[in-house]
Tab-separated table of C-alpha atoms in Angstrom:
chain	number	residue	atom	x	y	z
A	1	MET	CA	125.382	102.533	129.271
A	2	ASN	CA	123.782	100.090	126.831
A	3	GLU	CA	124.903	101.889	123.663
A	4	ARG	CA	124.588	99.234	120.929
A	5	ILE	CA	120.894	98.833	120.184
A	6	LEU	CA	119.431	96.756	117.370
A	7	ILE	CA	116.053	97.879	116.010
A	8	SER	CA	114.194	95.358	113.866
A	9	GLY	CA	111.879	97.202	111.482
A	10	ALA	CA	112.309	100.410	109.451
A	11	SER	CA	108.809	101.818	109.558
A	12	LEU	CA	107.373	104.649	111.650
A	13	ALA	CA	108.222	103.358	115.125
A	14	GLY	CA	111.651	101.997	114.214
A	15	LEU	CA	112.763	105.121	112.372
A	16	THR	CA	111.502	107.457	115.103
A	17	LEU	CA	113.254	105.401	117.761
A	18	ALA	CA	116.530	105.293	115.811
A	19	SER	CA	116.493	109.055	115.374
A	20	TRP	CA	115.964	109.822	119.063
A	21	LEU	CA	118.455	107.199	120.238
A	22	ALA	CA	121.112	108.711	117.967
A	23	ARG	CA	120.357	112.172	119.365
A	24	TYR	CA	120.868	110.871	122.878
A	25	GLY	CA	124.265	109.337	122.061
A	26	PHE	CA	123.291	105.681	121.572
A	27	ARG	CA	124.467	103.637	118.563
A	28	PRO	CA	121.336	102.204	116.914
A	29	THR	CA	121.398	99.736	114.024
A	30	VAL	CA	118.190	99.223	112.027
A	31	VAL	CA	117.615	95.914	110.246
A	32	GLU	CA	114.809	95.730	107.679
A	33	ARG	CA	113.593	92.678	105.775
A	34	ALA	CA	112.713	94.721	102.676
A	35	PRO	CA	115.523	95.714	100.278
A	36	ALA	CA	114.822	99.425	100.867
A	37	LEU	CA	112.517	101.725	102.782
A	38	ARG	CA	108.892	101.086	101.863
A	39	ALA	CA	107.891	104.151	99.850
A	40	TRP	CA	104.252	103.127	99.499
A	41	GLY	CA	101.403	102.913	102.001
A	42	ASN	CA	98.107	104.372	103.073
A	43	GLY	CA	97.305	107.729	104.655
A	44	VAL	CA	98.229	108.098	108.339
A	45	ASP	CA	97.333	110.792	110.869
A	46	VAL	CA	99.876	112.821	112.830
A	47	ARG	CA	97.844	114.206	115.710
A	48	ASP	CA	97.923	115.285	119.346
A	49	GLN	CA	101.181	114.250	121.043
A	50	ALA	CA	102.607	112.949	117.756
A	51	VAL	CA	102.577	116.553	116.520
A	52	THR	CA	104.793	117.467	119.468
A	53	VAL	CA	107.212	114.639	118.633
A	54	ALA	CA	107.394	115.725	114.977
A	55	GLU	CA	107.951	119.354	115.987
A	56	ARG	CA	110.821	118.363	118.277
A	57	MET	CA	112.308	116.371	115.388
A	58	GLY	CA	112.073	119.443	113.157
A	59	ILE	CA	109.842	117.831	110.518
A	60	MET	CA	106.348	119.100	111.315
A	61	ASP	CA	106.481	121.860	108.691
A	62	ASP	CA	107.518	119.275	106.093
A	63	ILE	CA	104.664	117.013	107.170
A	64	ARG	CA	102.180	119.849	106.687
A	65	ALA	CA	103.675	120.622	103.256
A	66	ALA	CA	103.272	116.976	102.189
A	67	ALA	CA	99.756	116.577	103.649
A	68	ALA	CA	97.393	114.321	101.731
A	69	ASP	CA	94.709	117.028	101.913
A	70	VAL	CA	91.763	114.618	101.994
A	71	ARG	CA	88.763	116.569	103.257
A	72	GLY	CA	85.833	114.191	103.309
A	73	MET	CA	84.436	110.699	103.050
A	74	LYS	CA	81.406	109.723	101.014
A	75	PHE	CA	79.354	106.573	100.613
A	76	VAL	CA	77.972	105.843	97.150
A	77	ASP	CA	75.427	103.536	95.545
A	78	ALA	CA	75.991	101.252	92.558
A	79	ASP	CA	75.477	104.200	90.184
A	80	ASP	CA	78.184	106.240	91.937
A	81	ARG	CA	75.643	108.623	93.470
A	82	ALA	CA	76.567	109.943	96.901
A	83	VAL	CA	74.136	108.665	99.546
A	84	ALA	CA	75.974	110.214	102.516
A	85	ARG	CA	78.976	112.453	103.182
A	86	VAL	CA	81.086	112.911	106.300
A	87	PRO	CA	83.766	115.605	106.707
A	88	ILE	CA	87.025	114.320	108.130
A	89	GLY	CA	89.986	115.890	109.845
A	90	GLU	CA	90.738	117.226	113.301
A	91	PRO	CA	92.036	120.647	114.337
A	92	GLY	CA	95.833	120.530	114.383
A	93	ALA	CA	96.073	117.021	112.928
A	94	VAL	CA	97.694	116.305	109.556
A	95	GLU	CA	97.143	113.289	107.317
A	96	ILE	CA	100.168	112.253	105.268
A	97	MET	CA	100.936	109.227	103.114
A	98	ARG	CA	102.921	106.655	105.078
A	99	GLY	CA	105.727	106.541	102.508
A	100	ASP	CA	106.192	110.321	102.717
A	101	LEU	CA	106.394	110.192	106.508
A	102	VAL	CA	108.895	107.317	106.381
A	103	ALA	CA	111.176	109.382	104.106
A	104	LEU	CA	110.981	112.400	106.425
A	105	LEU	CA	111.757	110.309	109.504
A	106	ARG	CA	114.815	108.698	107.936
A	107	GLY	CA	116.217	112.113	107.105
A	108	THR	CA	116.333	113.129	110.777
A	109	ALA	CA	119.375	111.031	111.734
A	110	ASP	CA	122.355	109.234	110.200
A	111	VAL	CA	122.302	105.703	111.597
A	112	GLU	CA	123.379	102.273	110.397
A	113	TYR	CA	120.834	100.425	108.212
A	114	VAL	CA	120.916	96.783	107.161
A	115	PHE	CA	118.386	96.138	104.394
A	116	GLY	CA	117.302	92.805	102.951
A	117	ASP	CA	117.854	90.924	106.199
A	118	SER	CA	115.997	89.779	109.306
A	119	VAL	CA	116.608	88.434	112.784
A	120	ARG	CA	116.693	84.638	112.942
A	121	SER	CA	117.485	84.010	116.618
A	122	LEU	CA	118.170	85.851	119.881
A	123	ASP	CA	120.370	84.607	122.727
A	124	GLN	CA	120.242	86.797	125.843
A	125	ASP	CA	122.677	86.731	128.748
A	126	ASP	CA	123.605	89.068	131.604
A	127	ASP	CA	125.765	91.280	129.380
A	128	GLY	CA	123.882	91.514	126.091
A	129	VAL	CA	122.155	89.743	123.229
A	130	THR	CA	123.757	87.646	120.488
A	131	VAL	CA	121.710	88.089	117.312
A	132	THR	CA	121.760	85.638	114.429
A	133	PHE	CA	120.599	87.085	111.115
A	134	GLU	CA	119.192	85.405	108.040
A	135	ASN	CA	122.082	86.659	105.897
A	136	ALA	CA	124.590	88.804	107.815
A	137	PRO	CA	127.096	87.372	110.307
A	138	ASP	CA	126.126	87.101	113.961
A	139	ARG	CA	126.456	90.304	115.966
A	140	ARG	CA	126.411	91.307	119.590
A	141	PHE	CA	124.109	94.076	120.912
A	142	ASP	CA	123.333	95.460	124.337
A	143	LEU	CA	119.571	95.701	123.669
A	144	VAL	CA	117.171	94.558	120.937
A	145	VAL	CA	113.964	96.357	119.954
A	146	GLY	CA	111.192	94.715	117.957
A	147	ALA	CA	109.536	97.391	115.808
A	148	ASP	CA	108.651	94.878	113.115
A	149	GLY	CA	104.861	95.087	112.962
A	150	MET	CA	101.888	92.963	113.916
A	151	HIS	CA	103.627	89.778	112.705
A	152	SER	CA	106.804	90.613	114.648
A	153	THR	CA	109.663	88.135	114.425
A	154	VAL	CA	111.334	89.599	117.519
A	155	ARG	CA	108.126	89.176	119.523
A	156	ARG	CA	107.841	85.543	118.444
A	157	LEU	CA	111.455	84.795	119.351
A	158	ALA	CA	111.407	86.531	122.731
A	159	PHE	CA	107.795	86.182	123.920
A	160	GLY	CA	106.192	83.257	122.106
A	161	PRO	CA	103.941	82.435	119.144
A	162	GLU	CA	101.826	85.084	117.458
A	163	GLU	CA	98.483	83.505	118.305
A	164	ARG	CA	99.055	84.320	121.992
A	165	PHE	CA	98.995	88.045	121.304
A	166	VAL	CA	97.145	88.875	118.067
A	167	ARG	CA	93.354	89.213	118.350
A	168	PHE	CA	91.505	88.767	115.049
A	169	ARG	CA	88.724	91.336	114.531
A	170	GLY	CA	86.629	89.478	111.955
A	171	HIS	CA	87.740	91.312	108.798
A	172	TYR	CA	90.482	91.340	106.190
A	173	PHE	CA	91.678	94.354	104.229
A	174	ALA	CA	93.823	95.164	101.207
A	175	PHE	CA	95.051	98.280	99.448
A	176	ALA	CA	96.986	99.028	96.275
A	177	ASP	CA	97.309	101.608	93.515
A	178	ALA	CA	94.136	102.702	91.717
A	179	ASP	CA	93.031	104.822	88.772
A	180	ALA	CA	92.501	108.302	90.208
A	181	SER	CA	89.731	109.065	87.712
A	182	LEU	CA	87.472	106.573	89.523
A	183	GLY	CA	87.273	108.685	92.687
A	184	GLU	CA	86.469	112.216	93.727
A	185	ASP	CA	89.418	114.529	94.364
A	186	ARG	CA	90.357	115.022	98.055
A	187	CYS	CA	87.871	112.368	99.114
A	188	VAL	CA	87.596	108.796	100.348
A	189	THR	CA	84.806	107.142	98.338
A	190	MET	CA	83.289	103.882	99.638
A	191	TYR	CA	80.846	101.429	98.098
A	192	ASN	CA	79.293	98.677	100.182
A	193	ARG	CA	77.730	95.302	99.648
A	194	PRO	CA	76.718	93.389	102.800
A	195	GLY	CA	79.922	92.457	104.586
A	196	ARG	CA	82.193	94.016	101.939
A	197	MET	CA	83.596	97.415	101.040
A	198	ALA	CA	85.481	98.641	97.993
A	199	GLY	CA	86.754	102.184	97.986
A	200	ILE	CA	89.179	104.687	96.569
A	201	TYR	CA	91.335	107.203	98.417
A	202	ARG	CA	92.296	110.222	96.345
A	203	SER	CA	94.783	112.638	97.878
A	204	GLY	CA	94.784	116.269	96.875
A	205	ASN	CA	98.597	116.354	96.741
A	206	HIS	CA	99.405	113.045	95.023
A	207	PRO	CA	98.598	111.923	91.482
A	208	GLN	CA	98.362	108.270	92.518
A	209	ALA	CA	95.114	107.133	94.166
A	210	LYS	CA	94.736	104.067	96.389
A	211	GLY	CA	92.117	101.342	96.126
A	212	TYR	CA	90.828	99.782	99.344
A	213	PHE	CA	89.009	96.519	100.038
A	214	ILE	CA	87.584	95.167	103.304
A	215	PHE	CA	85.537	92.000	103.791
A	216	ARG	CA	84.060	90.137	106.731
A	217	SER	CA	85.214	86.554	107.166
A	218	GLY	CA	85.997	83.872	109.653
A	219	ARG	CA	89.674	83.289	110.292
A	220	LEU	CA	91.510	82.293	107.104
A	221	ALA	CA	94.605	80.107	106.893
A	222	TYR	CA	97.367	81.766	104.891
A	223	ASP	CA	101.009	82.791	104.981
A	224	HIS	CA	101.221	86.521	105.761
A	225	ARG	CA	104.236	86.816	103.403
A	226	ASP	CA	102.697	84.939	100.443
A	227	VAL	CA	101.402	87.741	98.198
A	228	ALA	CA	100.070	85.289	95.608
A	229	GLN	CA	97.852	83.800	98.322
A	230	HIS	CA	96.728	87.274	99.349
A	231	ARG	CA	95.698	88.164	95.803
A	232	ARG	CA	93.732	84.945	95.512
A	233	LEU	CA	91.845	85.566	98.757
A	234	VAL	CA	90.813	89.088	97.749
A	235	ARG	CA	89.910	87.980	94.216
A	236	GLU	CA	87.670	85.256	95.652
A	237	ALA	CA	86.074	87.605	98.196
A	238	PHE	CA	85.009	90.031	95.448
A	239	ALA	CA	84.466	87.501	92.651
A	240	GLY	CA	81.553	88.359	90.394
A	241	ASP	CA	81.042	91.803	91.962
A	242	THR	CA	80.743	94.074	88.920
A	243	SER	CA	78.706	96.843	90.547
A	244	TRP	CA	80.077	100.380	90.930
A	245	HIS	CA	83.833	100.469	90.021
A	246	THR	CA	84.704	97.332	91.978
A	247	LYS	CA	85.848	95.326	88.951
A	248	GLU	CA	88.217	98.049	87.708
A	249	LEU	CA	89.623	98.737	91.187
A	250	LEU	CA	90.199	95.034	91.804
A	251	ALA	CA	91.989	94.505	88.475
A	252	ALA	CA	94.354	97.412	89.164
A	253	ALA	CA	95.000	96.282	92.729
A	254	LEU	CA	95.817	92.713	91.772
A	255	ALA	CA	98.317	93.977	89.188
A	256	ASP	CA	100.105	96.313	91.613
A	257	PRO	CA	103.487	94.868	92.746
A	258	ASP	CA	103.013	96.650	96.093
A	259	PHE	CA	99.606	95.032	96.757
A	260	TYR	CA	99.112	94.783	100.527
A	261	PHE	CA	96.806	92.433	102.434
A	262	ASP	CA	96.361	91.481	106.068
A	263	ALA	CA	93.884	90.648	108.786
A	264	LEU	CA	92.246	93.363	110.836
A	265	GLY	CA	93.838	92.524	114.149
A	266	GLN	CA	94.994	93.958	117.445
A	267	VAL	CA	98.016	93.056	119.551
A	268	ARG	CA	97.360	92.669	123.280
A	269	MET	CA	100.274	92.059	125.648
A	270	ASP	CA	100.669	92.185	129.426
A	271	SER	CA	104.259	93.371	129.077
A	272	TRP	CA	106.304	94.845	126.219
A	273	SER	CA	109.726	93.838	127.509
A	274	LYS	CA	111.558	90.685	128.477
A	275	GLY	CA	115.083	91.052	129.745
A	276	ARG	CA	117.085	93.005	127.186
A	277	VAL	CA	114.400	92.774	124.501
A	278	VAL	CA	111.602	95.337	124.181
A	279	LEU	CA	108.799	95.940	121.682
A	280	THR	CA	107.388	99.144	120.252
A	281	GLY	CA	104.897	100.122	117.533
A	282	ASP	CA	102.505	97.533	116.107
A	283	ALA	CA	104.692	94.703	117.397
A	284	ALA	CA	103.710	95.700	120.941
A	285	TRP	CA	100.209	97.126	120.634
A	286	CYS	CA	98.784	97.218	117.070
A	287	ALA	CA	95.386	98.895	117.434
A	288	SER	CA	94.394	97.973	113.835
A	289	PRO	CA	93.902	100.325	110.864
A	290	ALA	CA	90.328	100.883	112.062
A	291	SER	CA	91.692	102.886	115.002
A	292	GLY	CA	93.304	105.520	112.777
A	293	ALA	CA	95.974	105.823	115.484
A	294	GLY	CA	98.905	103.811	114.134
A	295	ALA	CA	101.208	106.757	113.428
A	296	GLU	CA	100.283	108.562	116.631
A	297	LEU	CA	101.046	105.542	118.801
A	298	ALA	CA	104.254	104.753	116.895
A	299	LEU	CA	105.790	108.222	117.131
A	300	VAL	CA	104.812	108.827	120.744
A	301	GLY	CA	105.774	105.342	121.923
A	302	ALA	CA	109.172	105.414	120.226
A	303	TYR	CA	109.861	108.887	121.602
A	304	ARG	CA	109.052	107.728	125.129
A	305	LEU	CA	111.167	104.571	124.832
A	306	ALA	CA	114.232	106.480	123.641
A	307	GLY	CA	113.679	109.190	126.241
A	308	GLU	CA	113.363	106.788	129.136
A	309	LEU	CA	116.533	104.980	128.061
A	310	ALA	CA	118.365	108.311	127.909
A	311	ALA	CA	117.039	109.446	131.291
A	312	ALA	CA	118.095	106.122	132.844
A	313	GLY	CA	121.591	106.301	131.369
A	314	GLY	CA	120.833	103.254	129.232
A	315	ASP	CA	119.722	101.103	132.171
A	316	HIS	CA	116.977	99.012	130.563
A	317	ARG	CA	115.850	97.628	133.917
A	318	ALA	CA	114.682	101.116	134.901
A	319	ALA	CA	113.768	102.452	131.452
A	320	PHE	CA	111.540	99.695	130.107
A	321	PRO	CA	108.976	99.744	132.961
A	322	ARG	CA	108.832	103.561	132.863
A	323	TYR	CA	108.296	103.526	129.098
A	324	GLU	CA	105.406	101.107	129.440
A	325	ALA	CA	103.847	102.945	132.382
A	326	SER	CA	103.909	106.240	130.481
A	327	HIS	CA	102.443	104.899	127.227
A	328	ARG	CA	100.014	102.157	128.257
A	329	ALA	CA	97.019	104.456	128.911
A	330	LEU	CA	97.125	105.915	125.388
A	331	VAL	CA	97.387	102.448	123.861
A	332	ASP	CA	94.439	101.163	125.883
A	333	LYS	CA	92.351	104.141	124.749
A	334	LYS	CA	93.167	103.615	121.064
A	335	HIS	CA	92.333	99.915	121.285
A	336	GLN	CA	88.692	100.953	121.754
A	337	ILE	CA	87.799	101.224	118.053
A	338	GLY	CA	84.047	101.226	118.721
A	339	ALA	CA	81.758	101.358	115.699
A	340	ASN	CA	84.444	102.232	113.131
A	341	VAL	CA	84.402	98.853	111.400
A	342	ARG	CA	80.613	98.549	111.478
A	343	MET	CA	80.413	101.987	109.886
A	344	MET	CA	82.781	101.080	107.070
A	345	VAL	CA	81.480	97.553	106.494
A	346	PRO	CA	77.834	97.076	107.521
A	347	ARG	CA	76.974	93.412	107.827
A	348	THR	CA	73.523	93.641	106.204
A	349	THR	CA	71.574	95.779	103.742
A	350	ALA	CA	69.513	97.127	106.630
A	351	GLY	CA	72.716	98.017	108.459
A	352	ARG	CA	73.970	99.869	105.405
A	353	ARG	CA	70.750	101.908	105.233
A	354	LEU	CA	71.034	102.763	108.926
A	355	ARG	CA	74.679	103.782	108.526
A	356	ASN	CA	73.803	106.056	105.592
A	357	ALA	CA	70.968	107.670	107.551
A	358	VAL	CA	73.204	108.339	110.537
A	359	ALA	CA	75.973	109.704	108.283
A	360	ARG	CA	73.510	112.104	106.614
A	361	SER	CA	72.363	113.457	109.970
A	362	PRO	CA	74.221	116.095	112.013
A	363	LEU	CA	74.869	113.475	114.714
A	364	PRO	CA	78.455	112.457	113.752
A	365	ARG	CA	79.593	116.078	113.562
A	366	VAL	CA	77.842	117.045	116.787
A	367	MET	CA	79.238	114.031	118.666
A	368	GLY	CA	82.737	114.662	117.322
A	369	ALA	CA	82.667	118.302	118.384
A	370	LEU	CA	81.260	117.387	121.802
A	371	GLU	CA	83.936	114.757	122.361
A	372	ARG	CA	86.688	117.243	121.520
A	373	ARG	CA	85.250	119.794	123.948
A	374	LEU	CA	84.721	117.358	126.818
A	375	GLN	CA	87.938	115.466	126.403
A	376	ALA	CA	90.893	116.874	128.295
A	377	GLY	CA	93.811	117.677	126.061
A	378	PRO	CA	96.723	115.226	125.998
A	379	ARG	CA	99.192	115.595	128.817
A	380	PRO	CA	102.350	117.411	127.713
A	381	LEU	CA	105.146	115.100	126.652
A	382	PRO	CA	108.221	115.306	128.855
A	383	GLU	CA	111.432	116.645	127.390
A	384	TYR	CA	113.904	113.944	128.258
A	385	ALA	CA	117.524	114.648	129.117
A	386	PRO	CA	120.334	112.083	129.215
A	387	ALA	CA	121.406	111.089	132.714
A	388	ARG	CA	124.752	112.529	133.726
C-alpha cells in the first residue's frame, strides 16, 4: 500500500483529499507555499455531488450555517440605478466564502502540514518519489499529488511547462476587500464600461464586502506571484474611470494586502497522472471562475481520487485511471462556460444594452428552470471502501 502521500496545495481540493486519505488509513502530508491557510477568498458554490461529499464529511450543516446568503445580482448605470436584476441560487446549493470552507475542511482531519514551503524538484523511480523542497530537507514519498492551482508547480515539474496546458480566455480579473456601504446587502452589484466590469459582492452573513474587477485584454506578460505588478496592471486598466463607485473600489482594492489577480484561464490536459504523480483541482482541470464550479469540481474530484486509491489498496496504477474515468465527464461539462463572460463583461455599449434587456426579461429564469427540469440529476457518488 502506498501510504506516504504528499499533497502540494492547501486549498479546497488538497484539504478534501487529505481528509479522505486520512480516513482511509493513508498518511498524507500537505505542503503549502503560504505561511498559513488562506482565510480570504471569493464566494464559492457547494452544489450537486459536492453536497454529498460535504455531508459524508459531516460539515454540510456548518456550511449552511456559514452561507454567504447572497440572493441576487444587479447591473447598474453610472448613477447607481439598477438597470436589470437576476435572482441567483439553485435548489439545494449553498454559497460560502472560500476562506470559511477552507477552515471547515481542515477541521475534518488531523494530518501533517508544512507551511511556508514548496516543492522544488521530483525524482520518480519504481519504489517512490524523492521530493526536494525549497526550505525543508528532502523527503521520500510513495505518491505525490499536485493540488496547487492553475499555476501548479507539480504539474510543471512532472508534465511540462504551463503554456502547454493553460488556455487563456481573453480576460483578467481581480478581487479584494471593499467598503460594504457601496453595495446592496445580499447582492452582487456590477457596473460595466465596454470591455470592463467593476463590482461589489456583499454577503448577508459577513461584514466585509469584496470588490471585483474584470477587463478584456490580449495576453499580458507578468509574473503570477508579483503582486506589485498585478496592482499596476489593474490600476492601468481602470485608470481615469471615475464613474459609479469604481474609483473608491479600486483604491480600497489596491490597498488590500490580500489583493488577488490572475488571468481568466482553463486547464486542459489529456491525462492527470504520470507515474506516481497525479493532479487534482485547478491544477488538473481549472474551469475558470466564470464556470462557478471550482468548489464542486474540487470536492468531488478529491473525494473520487482518495476513494479510488482506497478501493485499489493504494495501487496507483489501478486507482489513477479509474479516478480520471469517473470524473472526466463532469469536468468536460463545466468547461463549457458559454455566455457567462459575455454577460458579465459585454464588449461594446450595444452588447451591454442587449445584456440588460435579456436580464430584465423572464428568459434567464425560464431557461434556468427548464434546464434543471430536463437535466438528469447527478449520478450518485459511490461509497468507497478500502480493499482488504
